[in-house]
């Protein structure tokens, strides 16, 4: 498959000042644009937000994120267009599909000449900032202030770079989720009394791998057994070789030290990058932090080391340790979201601030025996999306339209009463937030994952999802012994929500298969992707 780098929709010749002039005129006649906060979390699965009502979140609730849901709208059919960090971050900023902004893979190749929506907000009177994880090979643009982590960022005593640190990342003592919030609130202290509206992008590092909880939360959930997903022992019977060669299983591809925090087994064979990552991660803790950490995990590991389970029991143990640490890091995110909401409430601006809670993608919490993202399967293709803005959004409302991360940039501009550039491919969510039920909306989503060969060894694939069916095409040359592939999967999400039965070769669905092929071909053509 090749990608055309040009797009007929592309129109970057419109100068920024022209857009601003138009929108300022528009604004004179309308109410003042509101403050906007986008809480953009890393790898937060919807299954671990209690507003989504999943069994996992019943045991590890998120009361503060739920406060947003109670005050606003939960998007129950929200997705990404490429389930991985840097591409998703670039899509958030540019309003474009991965092949259009260039950051198709983790390491490559963002075209930083595209218009980022914060630039347009800035040109239209907004004061703008970004905090936390950045993870793009480009300088922040369109932000009056930034305070960003180095690369993925560390959980303990992380390093931050700001405009006044002369390009250096300086370490700070503390836990990353709390520190990011500290920085954000300090900036808000400076701007909330100003006349100009503000836009703040708050990018948490948690709950990204390797799921290192705050010291106060190390013992959370010790006495709980989380429910296992129905597909924890999926044998991929109806799928092709790409599921035999991927390296993201809980059973075989997580490391005892780096992922499960059993340092006594740090020498056990695992993938080299996992083995190499542990000393750096645990080495971030200072002596006092380390003592508390060691004591907690020593207790948790004692029984496991004494009577080591095998076979399915070992996979069950691994799943429990994985999900507990994952949810422990989310406890901090939830608490810090509460702190931010309390702050806005105290300032008297909670009701007139447009607040978005979302993640750079979803995450597999044991579904199909997997952790991580990348796949077009539901748990990783989906991403949580909750929006609170009382002037428009009814309390406790939900939306079941197919929305995608390409929709966020146009939404922010629409909310700010700024004209949306013609090249943006998404749709503003504002009509949905205003409960305009008859507003025309899309009937299908396009997805494309490109990051192969890479960590996880997930093959390239693209596909289409409607409200009922999903068609996936796995393709491309193989590396490191993997075969070249050209494979198809199709799922009936109504009758097979767990995506166990690949019905691509089932002639009972011949008509639907043909229609999906037709729609996928058209989608690719519309956005200039051709085979
Ligand atoms: Ca991520």
Tab-separated table of C-alpha atoms and ligand atoms in Angstrom, residues 40-44 83-86 88-89 106 133 135 152 204-205 207-209 359-363 372-373, ligand 1:
chain	number	residue	atom	x	y	z
A	40	UNK	CA	-5.396	14.345	27.412
A	41	UNK	CA	-4.306	11.200	29.202
A	42	UNK	CA	-1.911	8.506	27.999
A	43	UNK	CA	-3.362	5.011	27.465
A	44	UNK	CA	-6.468	5.433	29.616
A	83	UNK	CA	-3.972	3.793	18.059
A	84	UNK	CA	-0.560	4.981	19.200
A	85	UNK	CA	0.916	7.966	20.996
A	86	UNK	CA	2.760	10.390	18.696
A	88	UNK	CA	-2.576	10.512	17.952
A	89	UNK	CA	-0.998	13.617	19.490
A	106	UNK	CA	6.123	6.677	16.703
A	133	UNK	CA	3.790	14.555	28.044
A	135	UNK	CA	6.266	13.106	22.711
A	152	UNK	CA	7.765	9.473	27.697
A	204	UNK	CA	-0.840	13.169	31.759
A	205	UNK	CA	1.885	10.540	31.461
A	207	UNK	CA	-1.405	5.325	33.024
A	208	UNK	CA	1.302	4.542	30.455
A	209	UNK	CA	3.453	1.451	30.865
A	359	UNK	CA	-6.915	9.697	25.958
A	360	UNK	CA	-4.450	9.375	23.083
A	361	UNK	CA	-6.008	5.942	22.534
A	362	UNK	CA	-7.706	3.109	24.351
A	363	UNK	CA	-5.883	0.171	25.892
A	372	UNK	CA	-1.149	-2.269	24.919
A	373	UNK	CA	-2.834	-0.538	21.970
B	1	LIG	CA1	-0.579	6.367	24.508
